[in-house]
Short mmCIF file of C-alpha atoms and ligand atoms in Angstrom, two decimals:
data_model
loop_
_atom_site.label_atom_id
_atom_site.label_comp_id
_atom_site.label_asym_id
_atom_site.label_seq_id
_atom_site.Cartn_x
_atom_site.Cartn_y
_atom_site.Cartn_z
CA MET A 1 -7.06 -18.68 0.39
CA LEU A 2 -3.50 -19.34 1.54
CA ALA A 3 -0.59 -19.76 -0.88
CA VAL A 4 2.56 -21.34 0.52
CA ALA A 5 6.08 -21.27 -0.85
CA ALA A 6 9.61 -21.95 0.35
CA HIS A 7 12.93 -20.36 -0.55
CA ASP A 8 16.23 -21.71 0.79
CA GLY A 9 14.64 -22.87 4.05
CA VAL A 10 12.36 -19.84 4.49
CA HIS A 11 8.69 -20.82 4.48
CA MET A 12 6.13 -18.26 3.40
CA ALA A 13 2.35 -18.23 3.71
CA ARG A 14 0.50 -15.60 1.74
CA GLY A 15 -3.17 -15.03 2.45
CA THR A 16 -5.73 -12.97 0.59
CA VAL A 17 -8.49 -10.94 2.21
CA ARG A 18 -11.30 -9.76 -0.04
CA PHE A 19 -12.82 -6.50 1.08
CA PHE A 20 -15.33 -4.28 -0.75
CA GLY A 21 -14.33 -5.66 -4.13
CA GLY A 22 -10.64 -5.21 -3.35
CA SER A 23 -8.13 -8.01 -2.81
CA PHE A 24 -5.49 -7.49 -0.11
CA LYS A 25 -2.57 -9.84 0.48
CA ALA A 26 -0.47 -10.39 3.60
CA CYS A 27 2.63 -12.57 3.99
CA LEU A 28 4.25 -14.23 6.97
CA TYR A 29 7.50 -16.14 7.19
CA VAL A 30 8.93 -19.00 9.26
CA VAL A 31 12.67 -19.64 9.23
CA ASP A 32 14.92 -21.48 11.66
CA GLY A 33 12.23 -21.60 14.40
CA LEU A 34 11.56 -17.86 14.04
CA VAL A 35 8.33 -16.31 12.76
CA ILE A 36 8.78 -12.97 10.99
CA ASP A 37 5.44 -11.17 11.06
CA THR A 38 2.33 -13.22 11.75
CA GLY A 39 -0.30 -12.05 9.27
CA PRO A 40 -3.69 -10.64 10.33
CA ARG A 41 -6.36 -12.20 12.55
CA THR A 42 -8.82 -12.40 9.64
CA LEU A 43 -6.56 -15.09 8.13
CA SER A 44 -6.17 -17.05 11.39
CA SER A 45 -8.34 -20.02 10.35
CA LYS A 46 -5.81 -20.64 7.57
CA THR A 47 -2.55 -19.53 9.15
CA ILE A 48 -2.94 -21.39 12.47
CA PRO A 49 -2.83 -24.80 10.69
CA PHE A 50 0.22 -23.52 8.75
CA PHE A 51 2.02 -22.51 11.95
CA ARG A 52 1.23 -25.91 13.55
CA ASP A 53 3.63 -27.58 11.09
CA PHE A 54 6.69 -25.74 12.41
CA PRO A 55 8.56 -25.64 15.70
CA VAL A 56 8.56 -21.96 16.65
CA ASP A 57 9.96 -20.33 19.77
CA GLN A 58 10.45 -16.69 18.74
CA VAL A 59 8.47 -14.11 16.78
CA ALA A 60 10.04 -10.96 15.32
CA LEU A 61 7.64 -8.21 14.23
CA THR A 62 8.52 -5.50 11.73
CA HIS A 63 5.96 -3.03 13.15
CA LEU A 64 2.76 -2.82 15.14
CA HIS A 65 0.20 -2.99 12.37
CA GLU A 66 -2.66 -5.47 12.66
CA ASP A 67 -1.84 -7.22 9.37
CA HIS A 68 1.61 -8.08 10.76
CA VAL A 69 0.89 -8.89 14.42
CA GLY A 70 -2.57 -10.51 14.34
CA LEU A 71 -1.36 -13.95 15.49
CA ALA A 72 1.27 -12.74 17.99
CA HIS A 73 -1.02 -13.46 20.94
CA TRP A 74 -1.83 -16.96 19.62
CA LEU A 75 1.84 -17.78 19.00
CA SER A 76 2.70 -16.64 22.51
CA GLN A 77 -0.12 -18.63 24.15
CA SER A 78 -0.10 -21.77 22.00
CA LYS A 79 3.58 -22.14 21.20
CA GLY A 80 5.08 -20.31 24.18
CA ALA A 81 6.96 -18.12 21.70
CA GLU A 82 8.81 -14.98 22.81
CA ILE A 83 7.55 -11.95 20.90
CA PHE A 84 9.89 -9.13 19.88
CA ILE A 85 8.92 -5.71 18.58
CA HIS A 86 10.43 -2.18 18.55
CA SER A 87 10.83 -0.92 22.14
CA GLN A 88 8.38 1.96 21.63
CA SER A 89 5.60 -0.50 20.70
CA VAL A 90 6.02 -2.86 23.67
CA PRO A 91 3.76 -0.79 25.98
CA VAL A 92 1.24 -0.19 23.18
CA ALA A 93 0.98 -3.86 22.16
CA VAL A 94 0.13 -4.99 25.66
CA LYS A 95 -2.85 -2.60 25.75
CA GLY A 96 -4.02 -2.89 22.14
CA SER A 97 -4.70 -0.13 19.65
CA PRO A 98 -8.11 1.08 18.41
CA LEU A 99 -8.44 0.81 14.64
CA PRO A 100 -10.44 2.64 11.98
CA TRP A 101 -13.45 0.58 10.91
CA HIS A 102 -12.03 -0.39 7.51
CA ARG A 103 -8.84 -1.82 9.02
CA ARG A 104 -10.81 -3.61 11.74
CA LEU A 105 -13.04 -5.27 9.15
CA CYS A 106 -10.31 -6.05 6.64
CA TRP A 107 -7.51 -7.33 8.88
CA GLY A 108 -9.16 -7.65 12.31
CA SER A 109 -7.95 -6.11 15.57
CA TYR A 110 -5.03 -7.89 17.17
CA ILE A 111 -5.42 -9.35 20.64
CA PRO A 112 -3.10 -7.39 22.96
CA PHE A 113 0.10 -9.28 23.65
CA ALA A 114 3.17 -9.13 25.89
CA SER A 115 6.45 -8.58 24.08
CA ARG A 116 10.07 -7.62 24.57
CA PRO A 117 12.15 -4.93 22.83
CA LEU A 118 13.99 -6.20 19.78
CA PRO A 119 17.70 -6.79 20.41
CA GLU A 120 20.33 -5.58 17.93
CA LYS A 121 20.59 -9.10 16.52
CA ILE A 122 18.39 -12.17 16.68
CA GLU A 123 20.67 -15.19 16.90
CA ARG A 124 19.13 -18.44 15.72
CA ALA A 125 20.71 -21.88 15.31
CA HIS A 126 21.59 -21.35 11.65
CA HIS A 127 21.05 -17.66 10.98
CA THR A 128 21.69 -14.24 12.49
CA PHE A 129 19.15 -11.52 11.77
CA GLU A 130 20.35 -7.95 12.24
CA VAL A 131 17.60 -5.57 13.31
CA ILE A 132 17.71 -2.35 11.30
CA SER A 133 15.51 0.61 12.16
CA THR A 134 13.66 1.82 9.04
CA PRO A 135 11.01 4.38 10.03
CA GLY A 136 8.81 6.02 7.41
CA HIS A 137 5.84 3.70 7.02
CA THR A 138 5.60 3.86 10.82
CA GLU A 139 7.96 5.19 13.47
CA ASP A 140 8.54 1.70 14.89
CA HIS A 141 9.30 0.01 11.58
CA VAL A 142 12.33 -2.30 11.34
CA VAL A 143 13.69 -4.75 8.78
CA PHE A 144 15.61 -7.95 9.46
CA TYR A 145 18.87 -8.51 7.60
CA GLU A 146 20.55 -11.89 7.17
CA ARG A 147 23.95 -10.78 5.95
CA ASN A 148 25.40 -14.19 5.03
CA LYS A 149 22.43 -15.05 2.83
CA GLY A 150 21.76 -11.57 1.44
CA TRP A 151 18.19 -11.70 2.74
CA LEU A 152 16.12 -8.68 3.77
CA PHE A 153 12.76 -9.15 5.50
CA THR A 154 11.21 -5.82 4.69
CA GLY A 155 7.78 -5.67 6.39
CA ASP A 156 6.12 -2.68 4.71
CA LEU A 157 9.25 -0.84 3.60
CA PHE A 158 8.95 -2.14 0.03
CA VAL A 159 5.41 -3.44 -0.82
CA THR A 160 5.57 -1.95 -4.34
CA PRO A 161 8.15 0.02 -6.34
CA HIS A 162 5.43 2.50 -7.36
CA PRO A 163 3.25 3.47 -4.40
CA VAL A 164 0.23 5.59 -5.31
CA GLN A 165 -1.26 6.08 -1.86
CA TRP A 166 -0.13 6.45 1.74
CA ASP A 167 -1.62 6.77 5.20
CA PRO A 168 -1.51 10.22 6.80
CA GLY A 169 1.14 9.03 9.27
CA GLU A 170 3.69 7.97 6.66
CA SER A 171 6.78 10.17 6.36
CA ALA A 172 8.57 10.62 3.05
CA GLU A 173 11.54 12.22 4.79
CA LEU A 174 12.04 9.13 6.97
CA TYR A 175 11.31 6.79 4.05
CA PHE A 176 14.13 8.37 2.04
CA GLU A 177 16.56 7.94 4.95
CA SER A 178 15.48 4.33 5.50
CA LEU A 179 15.69 3.43 1.82
CA GLU A 180 19.18 4.95 1.61
CA LYS A 181 20.16 2.94 4.66
CA VAL A 182 19.03 -0.41 3.27
CA LEU A 183 20.46 0.38 -0.17
CA SER A 184 23.88 0.58 1.51
CA LEU A 185 23.50 -3.10 2.47
CA ASP A 186 24.42 -6.08 0.35
CA PHE A 187 21.23 -8.07 -0.28
CA ASP A 188 19.56 -9.85 -3.16
CA THR A 189 16.37 -11.40 -1.80
CA ILE A 190 13.44 -9.44 -0.42
CA PHE A 191 10.86 -11.10 1.81
CA CYS A 192 8.05 -8.54 1.69
CA GLY A 193 5.05 -8.30 4.01
CA HIS A 194 2.66 -8.09 1.06
CA ALA A 195 4.44 -8.76 -2.26
CA GLY A 196 5.94 -12.09 -1.18
CA ILE A 197 9.44 -13.33 -2.04
CA ILE A 198 11.51 -11.43 -4.60
CA SER A 199 14.30 -13.94 -4.98
CA LYS A 200 16.55 -12.10 -7.42
CA ASN A 201 17.69 -8.50 -7.85
CA GLY A 202 15.87 -7.42 -4.70
CA LYS A 203 18.21 -4.47 -4.26
CA ASP A 204 17.49 -3.23 -7.80
CA VAL A 205 13.77 -3.44 -7.11
CA MET A 206 14.19 -1.52 -3.85
CA ARG A 207 16.27 1.10 -5.68
CA LYS A 208 13.42 1.48 -8.19
CA LYS A 209 11.14 2.51 -5.34
CA PHE A 210 13.69 5.02 -4.08
CA GLU A 211 14.13 6.53 -7.56
CA TYR A 212 10.38 6.58 -8.19
CA LEU A 213 9.82 8.54 -4.97
CA LEU A 214 12.64 10.97 -5.79
CA ASP A 215 11.21 11.53 -9.28
CA LEU A 216 7.67 11.91 -7.94
CA ARG A 217 8.90 14.49 -5.43
CA GLU A 218 10.52 16.48 -8.22
CA ARG A 219 7.22 16.53 -10.10
CA VAL A 220 5.30 17.52 -6.96
CA VAL A 221 7.71 20.39 -6.26
CA ALA A 222 7.64 21.58 -9.89
CA LEU A 223 3.84 21.84 -9.81
CA TYR A 224 3.93 23.48 -6.40
CA ASN A 225 6.37 26.08 -7.65
CA LYS A 226 3.97 26.82 -10.51
CA GLY A 227 1.37 27.78 -7.90
CA TYR A 228 -0.66 24.55 -7.75
CA SER A 229 -2.34 23.73 -4.43
CA LEU A 230 -1.83 20.29 -2.86
CA ARG A 231 -5.27 19.20 -4.12
CA GLN A 232 -4.46 20.38 -7.65
CA ILE A 233 -1.10 18.58 -7.59
CA ASP A 234 -2.81 15.41 -6.39
CA ARG A 235 -5.50 15.58 -9.09
CA THR A 236 -2.89 16.28 -11.78
CA LEU A 237 -0.52 13.45 -10.88
CA PHE A 238 -3.14 10.92 -9.74
CA PRO A 239 -6.35 11.59 -11.68
CA LYS A 240 -7.71 8.05 -11.10
CA LYS A 241 -8.23 7.01 -7.47
CA PRO A 242 -8.14 3.33 -6.44
CA ILE A 243 -11.16 1.84 -4.68
CA SER A 244 -9.23 1.74 -1.37
CA THR A 245 -9.17 5.55 -1.32
CA TYR A 246 -12.99 5.62 -1.42
CA ILE A 247 -13.36 2.79 1.12
CA THR A 248 -11.12 4.62 3.60
CA SER A 249 -12.80 8.01 3.03
CA GLY A 250 -9.52 9.36 1.71
CA LYS A 251 -7.38 8.21 4.64
CA TRP A 252 -5.32 5.98 2.37
CA SER A 253 -4.74 8.21 -0.59
CA SER A 254 -2.37 9.76 -3.08
CA PHE A 255 -3.04 13.12 -1.38
CA HIS A 256 -1.07 12.03 1.70
CA LEU A 257 1.76 10.77 -0.50
CA VAL A 258 1.91 14.13 -2.31
CA GLU A 259 1.67 16.07 0.97
CA SER A 260 4.47 14.12 2.62
CA LEU A 261 6.74 14.34 -0.42
CA LEU A 262 6.30 18.12 -0.50
CA GLU A 263 7.05 18.39 3.24
CA SER A 264 10.20 16.34 2.73
CA ALA A 265 11.35 18.84 0.10
CA GLN A 266 11.29 21.81 2.44
CA ASP A 267 15.05 22.37 2.06
CA TYR A 268 14.55 23.83 -1.38
CA ILE A 269 11.18 25.53 -1.14
CA LYS A 270 10.18 28.22 1.30
CA PRO A 271 8.68 26.64 4.47
CA ALA A 272 6.01 29.36 4.62
CA GLU A 273 4.74 28.26 1.21
CA LEU A 274 4.03 24.77 2.51
CA VAL A 275 1.02 25.97 4.53
FE1 LIG B 1 1.96 -1.57 7.85
#
């Protein structure tokens, strides 16, 4: 299933992958001849016909995750598009990355692709997209900011204002820095990699995520200071686990969110107590 929408000249396709009873959505965008994230390979039978309708000569990727780069190889080969990604991911993308089985089945492995490091700005005929480093979800994560329009293409920086699970590699400390950075910008519309287009009050919604994480960290630290272990804190704050936690054998879980929030609070608790 592919839902399409347009907002002020930005075209979005949003596909749904059903996996073990769960329903996972991924969004891609085309604006001014530029693709921003490509969606996963498991949606290619639907997204390739969508891409055929647009002239495209560049692709900007927010990070090297398979649900964002799955059609990069196809866009390069079929459209002759230049692919841009964070400089640290250029040598990785050309070799490919092994995936855990659940991600391989859900999104599909991406075909390795040649790319170039993202410049500071992507200049198109009608728009300029500033590239802003926003690590936290991954080290290579960036967002694309169209200052004149107040647009922010956020990859996986937003996704939801109330996250309840993270991957082990996600860093709360970096998330907080990145969220503070984007909240210093003037924007109203969010183009999210999973939630779609939030056309009004995007900054307020992003601030809600920042405040939620700050509040959650306070609760994690309070329980920790009462002597709770990480597992006890996790069970107290998140007693019900979503199906994705079971599917991924706990890799995508509230435990990693709790763990990373506690690590990010090390300024005001004793580092030795974190172990
Ligand atoms: Fe991601």
